[in-house]
Amino acid sequence: MAETYQQYLDPQVLNHIRHLEVTARNVVEGFLAGLHKSPYKGFSVEFAQHREYVQGDDLRFLDWKAYAKSDKYYIKEYEEETNFRAVIVLDTSESMRYSSGENKSKLDYGRYMAASLAYLIQKQSDAAGLALFDEKLYDYIQPATSHVTLLRMLATMHERPAQKKTNIGEVLVDVAQRSGRRAMIMIISDLFDNISHLKKGLEHLAARKDDVIVFNLMDPQEREFKFDRLTQFIGLEDYPELLVDPRSLRKAYLEEVDRFNNEVRRACLRARSDFVAIDTGMPLEVSLQAYLAKRMGRRG
Amino acid sequence: MPTWLLWTLGLGVPLAAASVPIIIHLINLTRYRRVEWAAMEFLLNAYKRTRRRMQMENLIMLLLRVCAVILLAAALFPMGCQKMRDAIGGDFSGGAILNNDAPMHLLMILDDSASMAYESQDETSLSRAKVYALSVVDALDQARDRVSVIRLSDVHVPPRAGGGVVTAQDEAQSRRSRLDKASFLSVSDARRLISNTELSAVDTNILAAMREAARLADATPQSDALGLLVISDYHLAGWGEVRKDGPVNAEFVQSVQRIQPRLEKSGTQALFFDSGLEKPENFAITNIRVEERVIGNGMEATLLVDVARFGDAGEGQRRPVRLRYRINGGQERPVGTTVQLAPGESATSIQVKVPARELALKEDEAATGASRNIEIYTDDADPLRSDNARNLVLHVVPNVPILVVNGVAHPDPDLDETFYLETALGISSNRGEGDRGDGEVVNITPNRITTLEPKQLDTKMTFLEYRLVILANVKSLPAGVVENLEAFVRAGYSLLVFDGDQVDAQSYNAQLYKDGKGLLPARLGAPGGLDDRGAEHYSLAVQDRTHPVISLFADSEENLSIITDPKVIRNWRTLKLPEGVEVDPLRPTNVLLNLNLPGGPQPLVLERSFDRGKVVYVGTTAGERWNMLWRSNGLPLFLYLEMAAYLTSNEARYSNLRVGEPYRRVLRGNEVAPVFTIRDPSKVSAELQPTELTGPSTGASVPVNMIEFGGTTQPGVYTLSAMERDDKGALRLKWSERFAVNMDTRESDVTKLALAEGGTEAALREALPDVPFAFARASTRGEDGQADFIDPKDDQLWMWLALAAAVFFTLEIIWSGVISKPEQ
């Protein structure tokens, strides 16, 4: 089993990302909310204890209140000063099963993506957890830094088949409740659900001030709809079948996709979440690299 | 072609073509791809939004494809188009010419006449006709159907040699003997016959062909279906006779109407197919004749050439026609005159003088004479090449031997019966005795006169060394001599009989008239007039202005007066023309000249054919015993000279034939040879056997040998060769002679049968007002090299259909390629 689920740690992907880390470590660290440079100060950072100041300590963490009371310099130490908690929320609904041509299915792509991110997070001694869902939240693994947790995450992802419908709104509420304190929530999904449900979930996370990144996976065929002959579409997630000439429908379909993407973007913006559109036809490392570069640029 | 096949091809092909897109559409509906689809909500929303538009688009696209395919099929398949038009009640009535419900007997009149050689874009009208004929025959049921191919060459009946009368019975027999071989053929035999049909160079006799078709229709079993297909070029020559105002329209309509009930019963219609061009043009040499009836050695020849420009192409512009000639294929010489002809114009009697030196006999020909072929041709070839050149063979004879039997010999020229006649006939050259003159000596007549007295006539004389025998006031003839004279005339030579006071009328009637079966054209009665030089003289009147001799005098009033003005006949023979049983339809008596008597005209000069020869009787004396003709204004000089030339010109006549006219030549004693061959213009030789005319049928005591050849099927020069064996038995040429065969000039007239308003079809419909028929014509060869067969109205229709199909296809491509094409 271990041999199988470890496939999600694709050496090629990891090599790329690791290479990315070596060559642009700052970017990776920034992405992972590196403590010192993060513009998002306060992420997963909680006070643990005081200790006496020694030369070289960052004066920003000097506890001026304690100095006023004791006339001594104390430095505030935070429990997670050098790591943070990230929960990777992976959609395993039936719609994620879809793949076109030689591409990976969205679920497989998501699995690789989740595994890669978890690996990198843990590699920096940060905690990564996993939540799998379709109609509801099935599996939840608390964020941890141990390698054992990573393996558990991989195994859980591997065993979970794609089935049932999506109900992302309730799932996100459930995740928020289970994750306890604030965390980085990385949602990997095609988001094929009622948009209002998504909005509801994102708004709930936003209220908790969780840092949310929405990775919206779409197959190239779903994005472009380049079918050229009469096709019977068999709906996943209990949708009906439809026999149609796709060429005559393409324009309207693309409009529907655009409309959906725009609404999702708007919902993410309103919830101050990052929205990342991922094309599963693109190599995973390229997709991640692009996003990381973008995020780095934003950090300045 | 069976009806079912026509319907299948006519409506079936476009309908089948129309069903193709629908079938493809239905097949596609069953051959879709199945795909599991995640983004189904988007798809369903899109589908809900566009469902109506999509259905409309699909329907429109399907309709476009169906229309395009139907139009294309109809455009590419005119027969189908015709059927469609029939089906939708169009005015085109070219419905089923064939029927598939019963065994079919297809009557196919196939024009293979000379005008079908008209060439356009490397294709003749005949080749187009054959292609169409084969396409129709191929559609018949091989095992069941029958075809009768009535080719105009099989209908053509050549005239008899020597102008003999051909009876209706002869014609029917002649036609049927050929047509029977082409009637009720199996499909494969018909195919072979059509494929092997070649241009025949005969003229178009459509009435005779339709009559034969009617006969074959009558012979078709009642249980069989009948079809009628007439393939021709519909030129005025031939078809003009049967059009509404044509002389035989009634007979033509009658023949078609004889067939019509059978066609109606069969559910078929006659189809007239035009394989010719719409506006043909043709320059033709329509005739060459030689003014001199006989060319003797040393005589010059005056050729008279007729040229014409036929057809209605060219919009009235004149075009020049230049002529050239050459003798025996030698050096070509221009004819000085160039004529300018507008469409429909002709120029007649263009004179071409052939000098005596060019015709003169060579040393080795001096004894026998020789043939000279004069080929006259136009400078520029045109689409109908066969009439751009014409041949004329002249036999240059050393002389024309004429025997004069003088019934009253006398030392005094005025009292001698034949002195003046011999003098007139024997004029030899343009120089009188002792006249040295200037320039070339040119002979005027070729005649060599031999004079005998009646007592010198011998029953052993065959007369075959002469061309003409003249009996002048001869009392009577011994029995054996009469028989030999009859054989002589039967062989194609001539007899000229002058009456007179010495003639024993009773003996003549018994021996020469024989109750209408003998040589004389009329029964002799008592002499008329007073036997007194001072008695009243009477003038002559022309009875037959068309006679070759009389017509020379009758072409103008001035010339006519040479005959009619002088009152020169004092005595004459009363005659009783053949009546009742004495009338021989094969040998009718023709009165050429009458005597103007107070009581009414009295026949004076008569002619009758006697087998291959002619007999002319003159009811007065050759000398002056009964008349004072020789003292008139030269009448007898011209009259007797021309008459002698006319009566001795048989050889010239036989040497210049029309296509199909048999060649016949009498062999004189020294001309008989063991082997005779004839070589035609294609250089193909055939051996001939002489025909020996002997026994009771001829009544000749001496056999007459004759060469007959009926295979004059193509224009050009033929060569007859007599071969003899040498000491070692090998064949060698003894003598040879040529003769020319020319196409019927009628066939040169390529003017279309058409009305001022409306084309050939309109003219046909006017000619056959109550007969429903279809009409179609062949287009010229297209760029793809294929001939198309189209209805005249379809030539524009098919273009519109094809254009519409192209528009539909373009719309379909735009629709599916641009409007419905996935965006990139």
mmCIF file of N, CA and C in Angstrom, chain B residues 349-419:
data_model
loop_
_atom_site.group_PDB
_atom_site.id
_atom_site.type_symbol
_atom_site.label_atom_id
_atom_site.label_comp_id
_atom_site.label_asym_id
_atom_site.label_seq_id
_atom_site.Cartn_x
_atom_site.Cartn_y
_atom_site.Cartn_z
ATOM 1 N N SER B 349 -21.764 27.419 -112.065
ATOM 2 C CA SER B 349 -21.085 27.431 -113.367
ATOM 3 C C SER B 349 -19.837 28.301 -113.385
ATOM 4 N N ILE B 350 -19.020 28.147 -112.342
ATOM 5 C CA ILE B 350 -17.707 28.803 -112.373
ATOM 6 C C ILE B 350 -16.883 28.041 -113.406
ATOM 7 N N GLN B 351 -16.434 28.764 -114.415
ATOM 8 C CA GLN B 351 -15.825 28.082 -115.548
ATOM 9 C C GLN B 351 -14.341 27.795 -115.303
ATOM 10 N N VAL B 352 -13.979 26.559 -115.564
ATOM 11 C CA VAL B 352 -12.566 26.172 -115.458
ATOM 12 C C VAL B 352 -12.178 25.538 -116.797
ATOM 13 N N LYS B 353 -11.323 26.215 -117.523
ATOM 14 C CA LYS B 353 -10.901 25.686 -118.821
ATOM 15 C C LYS B 353 -9.687 24.793 -118.618
ATOM 16 N N VAL B 354 -9.810 23.551 -119.020
ATOM 17 C CA VAL B 354 -8.667 22.650 -118.931
ATOM 18 C C VAL B 354 -8.084 22.533 -120.343
ATOM 19 N N PRO B 355 -6.865 23.008 -120.525
ATOM 20 C CA PRO B 355 -6.300 23.027 -121.882
ATOM 21 C C PRO B 355 -6.165 21.625 -122.470
ATOM 22 N N ALA B 356 -6.254 21.576 -123.786
ATOM 23 C CA ALA B 356 -6.185 20.292 -124.489
ATOM 24 C C ALA B 356 -4.882 19.560 -124.194
ATOM 25 N N ARG B 357 -3.783 20.332 -124.030
ATOM 26 C CA ARG B 357 -2.485 19.672 -123.832
ATOM 27 C C ARG B 357 -2.440 18.918 -122.495
ATOM 28 N N GLU B 358 -3.223 19.404 -121.518
ATOM 29 C CA GLU B 358 -3.214 18.718 -120.222
ATOM 30 C C GLU B 358 -4.015 17.428 -120.263
ATOM 31 N N LEU B 359 -4.876 17.334 -121.265
ATOM 32 C CA LEU B 359 -5.720 16.135 -121.361
ATOM 33 C C LEU B 359 -5.248 15.194 -122.457
ATOM 34 N N ALA B 360 -4.327 15.655 -123.276
ATOM 35 C CA ALA B 360 -3.949 14.903 -124.472
ATOM 36 C C ALA B 360 -3.466 13.497 -124.142
ATOM 37 N N LEU B 361 -3.832 12.581 -124.998
ATOM 38 C CA LEU B 361 -3.437 11.185 -124.788
ATOM 39 C C LEU B 361 -1.955 11.023 -125.071
ATOM 40 N N LYS B 362 -1.336 10.165 -124.271
ATOM 41 C CA LYS B 362 0.068 9.852 -124.520
ATOM 42 C C LYS B 362 0.129 8.789 -125.616
ATOM 43 N N GLU B 363 1.325 8.543 -126.008
ATOM 44 C CA GLU B 363 1.492 7.630 -127.143
ATOM 45 C C GLU B 363 0.882 6.258 -126.865
ATOM 46 N N ASP B 364 1.138 5.766 -125.658
ATOM 47 C CA ASP B 364 0.629 4.425 -125.354
ATOM 48 C C ASP B 364 -0.866 4.432 -125.068
ATOM 49 N N GLU B 365 -1.461 5.621 -125.024
ATOM 50 C CA GLU B 365 -2.897 5.700 -124.754
ATOM 51 C C GLU B 365 -3.682 6.001 -126.029
ATOM 52 N N ALA B 366 -2.945 6.255 -127.081
ATOM 53 C CA ALA B 366 -3.595 6.766 -128.284
ATOM 54 C C ALA B 366 -4.618 5.794 -128.855
ATOM 55 N N ALA B 367 -4.381 4.539 -128.688
ATOM 56 C CA ALA B 367 -5.307 3.557 -129.277
ATOM 57 C C ALA B 367 -6.514 3.329 -128.395
ATOM 58 N N THR B 368 -6.307 3.338 -127.086
ATOM 59 C CA THR B 368 -7.382 2.944 -126.173
ATOM 60 C C THR B 368 -8.062 4.130 -125.503
ATOM 61 N N GLY B 369 -7.399 5.285 -125.499
ATOM 62 C CA GLY B 369 -7.927 6.391 -124.698
ATOM 63 C C GLY B 369 -7.484 6.239 -123.251
ATOM 64 N N ALA B 370 -7.803 7.205 -122.437
ATOM 65 C CA ALA B 370 -7.373 7.136 -121.047
ATOM 66 C C ALA B 370 -8.278 7.986 -120.166
ATOM 67 N N SER B 371 -8.247 7.655 -118.874
ATOM 68 C CA SER B 371 -9.051 8.418 -117.908
ATOM 69 C C SER B 371 -8.208 9.549 -117.350
ATOM 70 N N ARG B 372 -8.822 10.656 -117.160
ATOM 71 C CA ARG B 372 -8.166 11.779 -116.484
ATOM 72 C C ARG B 372 -9.048 12.165 -115.303
ATOM 73 N N ASN B 373 -8.438 12.094 -114.116
ATOM 74 C CA ASN B 373 -9.212 12.503 -112.942
ATOM 75 C C ASN B 373 -8.906 13.957 -112.625
ATOM 76 N N ILE B 374 -9.926 14.763 -112.648
ATOM 77 C CA ILE B 374 -9.737 16.178 -112.301
ATOM 78 C C ILE B 374 -10.342 16.387 -110.915
ATOM 79 N N GLU B 375 -9.464 16.724 -109.993
ATOM 80 C CA GLU B 375 -9.931 16.961 -108.611
ATOM 81 C C GLU B 375 -9.982 18.471 -108.392
ATOM 82 N N ILE B 376 -11.140 18.931 -108.005
ATOM 83 C CA ILE B 376 -11.289 20.359 -107.708
ATOM 84 C C ILE B 376 -11.572 20.478 -106.213
ATOM 85 N N TYR B 377 -10.873 21.391 -105.565
ATOM 86 C CA TYR B 377 -11.026 21.482 -104.106
ATOM 87 C C TYR B 377 -10.925 22.925 -103.656
ATOM 88 N N THR B 378 -11.470 23.162 -102.461
ATOM 89 C CA THR B 378 -11.402 24.510 -101.891
ATOM 90 C C THR B 378 -10.082 24.655 -101.152
ATOM 91 N N ASP B 379 -9.670 25.901 -101.008
ATOM 92 C CA ASP B 379 -8.412 26.186 -100.320
ATOM 93 C C ASP B 379 -8.468 25.811 -98.851
ATOM 94 N N ASP B 380 -9.585 26.124 -98.195
ATOM 95 C CA ASP B 380 -9.700 25.923 -96.758
ATOM 96 C C ASP B 380 -10.640 24.773 -96.467
ATOM 97 N N ALA B 381 -10.200 23.923 -95.527
ATOM 98 C CA ALA B 381 -11.071 22.823 -95.106
ATOM 99 C C ALA B 381 -12.098 23.373 -94.123
ATOM 100 N N ASP B 382 -13.267 22.780 -94.099
ATOM 101 C CA ASP B 382 -14.278 23.182 -93.125
ATOM 102 C C ASP B 382 -14.824 21.931 -92.434
ATOM 103 N N PRO B 383 -15.812 22.086 -91.533
ATOM 104 C CA PRO B 383 -16.215 20.929 -90.725
ATOM 105 C C PRO B 383 -16.743 19.730 -91.510
ATOM 106 N N LEU B 384 -17.312 19.981 -92.691
ATOM 107 C CA LEU B 384 -17.776 18.857 -93.499
ATOM 108 C C LEU B 384 -16.812 18.726 -94.680
ATOM 109 N N ARG B 385 -15.805 17.885 -94.466
ATOM 110 C CA ARG B 385 -14.695 17.863 -95.429
ATOM 111 C C ARG B 385 -15.025 17.129 -96.717
ATOM 112 N N SER B 386 -15.989 16.213 -96.615
ATOM 113 C CA SER B 386 -16.212 15.343 -97.763
ATOM 114 C C SER B 386 -16.654 16.109 -99.007
ATOM 115 N N ASP B 387 -17.207 17.310 -98.828
ATOM 116 C CA ASP B 387 -17.632 18.042 -100.018
ATOM 117 C C ASP B 387 -16.715 19.219 -100.315
ATOM 118 N N ASN B 388 -15.564 19.245 -99.685
ATOM 119 C CA ASN B 388 -14.600 20.305 -100.005
ATOM 120 C C ASN B 388 -13.819 19.988 -101.268
ATOM 121 N N ALA B 389 -13.949 18.761 -101.703
ATOM 122 C CA ALA B 389 -13.276 18.360 -102.940
ATOM 123 C C ALA B 389 -14.249 17.506 -103.742
ATOM 124 N N ARG B 390 -14.108 17.572 -105.007
ATOM 125 C CA ARG B 390 -14.974 16.771 -105.859
ATOM 126 C C ARG B 390 -14.151 16.289 -107.044
ATOM 127 N N ASN B 391 -14.438 15.104 -107.473
ATOM 128 C CA ASN B 391 -13.680 14.511 -108.575
ATOM 129 C C ASN B 391 -14.534 14.415 -109.828
ATOM 130 N N LEU B 392 -13.866 14.542 -110.901
ATOM 131 C CA LEU B 392 -14.529 14.342 -112.183
ATOM 132 C C LEU B 392 -13.571 13.540 -113.049
ATOM 133 N N VAL B 393 -14.023 12.390 -113.492
ATOM 134 C CA VAL B 393 -13.169 11.592 -114.379
ATOM 135 C C VAL B 393 -13.640 11.792 -115.816
ATOM 136 N N LEU B 394 -12.709 12.183 -116.621
ATOM 137 C CA LEU B 394 -13.002 12.331 -118.045
ATOM 138 C C LEU B 394 -12.321 11.187 -118.789
ATOM 139 N N HIS B 395 -13.058 10.586 -119.659
ATOM 140 C CA HIS B 395 -12.406 9.614 -120.539
ATOM 141 C C HIS B 395 -12.039 10.348 -121.818
ATOM 142 N N VAL B 396 -10.798 10.499 -121.982
ATOM 143 C CA VAL B 396 -10.355 11.120 -123.238
ATOM 144 C C VAL B 396 -10.259 9.985 -124.254
ATOM 145 N N VAL B 397 -11.124 10.083 -125.222
ATOM 146 C CA VAL B 397 -11.175 8.981 -126.194
ATOM 147 C C VAL B 397 -10.414 9.394 -127.450
ATOM 148 N N PRO B 398 -9.822 8.400 -128.110
ATOM 149 C CA PRO B 398 -9.154 8.757 -129.367
ATOM 150 C C PRO B 398 -10.177 9.341 -130.332
ATOM 151 N N ASN B 399 -11.373 8.742 -130.340
ATOM 152 C CA ASN B 399 -12.462 9.253 -131.177
ATOM 153 C C ASN B 399 -13.741 8.536 -130.770
ATOM 154 N N VAL B 400 -14.862 9.023 -131.308
ATOM 155 C CA VAL B 400 -16.145 8.369 -131.046
ATOM 156 C C VAL B 400 -16.627 7.805 -132.378
ATOM 157 N N PRO B 401 -16.569 6.505 -132.525
ATOM 158 C CA PRO B 401 -16.991 5.938 -133.812
ATOM 159 C C PRO B 401 -18.510 5.929 -133.950
ATOM 160 N N ILE B 402 -18.953 6.501 -135.046
ATOM 161 C CA ILE B 402 -20.396 6.560 -135.323
ATOM 162 C C ILE B 402 -20.640 5.919 -136.687
ATOM 163 N N LEU B 403 -21.601 5.037 -136.698
ATOM 164 C CA LEU B 403 -21.962 4.396 -137.976
ATOM 165 C C LEU B 403 -23.201 5.070 -138.534
ATOM 166 N N VAL B 404 -23.076 5.553 -139.741
ATOM 167 C CA VAL B 404 -24.225 6.153 -140.413
ATOM 168 C C VAL B 404 -24.652 5.217 -141.542
ATOM 169 N N VAL B 405 -25.902 4.761 -141.473
ATOM 170 C CA VAL B 405 -26.425 3.913 -142.552
ATOM 171 C C VAL B 405 -27.253 4.821 -143.469
ATOM 172 N N ASN B 406 -26.705 5.063 -144.603
ATOM 173 C CA ASN B 406 -27.297 6.031 -145.532
ATOM 174 C C ASN B 406 -28.316 5.330 -146.420
ATOM 175 N N GLY B 407 -29.590 5.630 -146.211
ATOM 176 C CA GLY B 407 -30.655 4.964 -146.977
ATOM 177 C C GLY B 407 -30.757 5.459 -148.405
ATOM 178 N N VAL B 408 -30.281 6.663 -148.667
ATOM 179 C CA VAL B 408 -30.357 7.191 -150.028
ATOM 180 C C VAL B 408 -29.010 7.830 -150.367
ATOM 181 N N ALA B 409 -28.107 7.033 -150.852
ATOM 182 C CA ALA B 409 -26.799 7.568 -151.227
ATOM 183 C C ALA B 409 -26.902 8.212 -152.598
ATOM 184 N N HIS B 410 -26.272 9.372 -152.718
ATOM 185 C CA HIS B 410 -26.356 10.078 -154.003
ATOM 186 C C HIS B 410 -25.117 10.949 -154.149
ATOM 187 N N PRO B 411 -24.591 11.040 -155.348
ATOM 188 C CA PRO B 411 -23.393 11.882 -155.530
ATOM 189 C C PRO B 411 -23.661 13.357 -155.266
ATOM 190 N N ASP B 412 -24.882 13.769 -155.493
ATOM 191 C CA ASP B 412 -25.210 15.175 -155.246
ATOM 192 C C ASP B 412 -25.482 15.369 -153.771
ATOM 193 N N PRO B 413 -24.661 16.210 -153.144
ATOM 194 C CA PRO B 413 -24.839 16.392 -151.696
ATOM 195 C C PRO B 413 -26.253 16.780 -151.313
ATOM 196 N N ASP B 414 -26.895 17.565 -152.143
ATOM 197 C CA ASP B 414 -28.256 17.971 -151.791
ATOM 198 C C ASP B 414 -29.229 16.805 -151.822
ATOM 199 N N LEU B 415 -28.903 15.837 -152.624
ATOM 200 C CA LEU B 415 -29.810 14.699 -152.752
ATOM 201 C C LEU B 415 -29.378 13.524 -151.877
ATOM 202 N N ASP B 416 -28.151 13.583 -151.451
ATOM 203 C CA ASP B 416 -27.665 12.509 -150.572
ATOM 204 C C ASP B 416 -28.310 12.658 -149.194
ATOM 205 N N GLU B 417 -28.720 11.522 -148.647
ATOM 206 C CA GLU B 417 -29.468 11.571 -147.393
ATOM 207 C C GLU B 417 -28.610 12.060 -146.219
ATOM 208 N N THR B 418 -27.326 11.750 -146.197
ATOM 209 C CA THR B 418 -26.550 11.990 -144.973
ATOM 210 C C THR B 418 -25.354 12.907 -145.163
ATOM 211 N N PHE B 419 -25.230 13.514 -146.300
ATOM 212 C CA PHE B 419 -24.039 14.349 -146.540
ATOM 213 C C PHE B 419 -23.897 15.440 -145.489
#
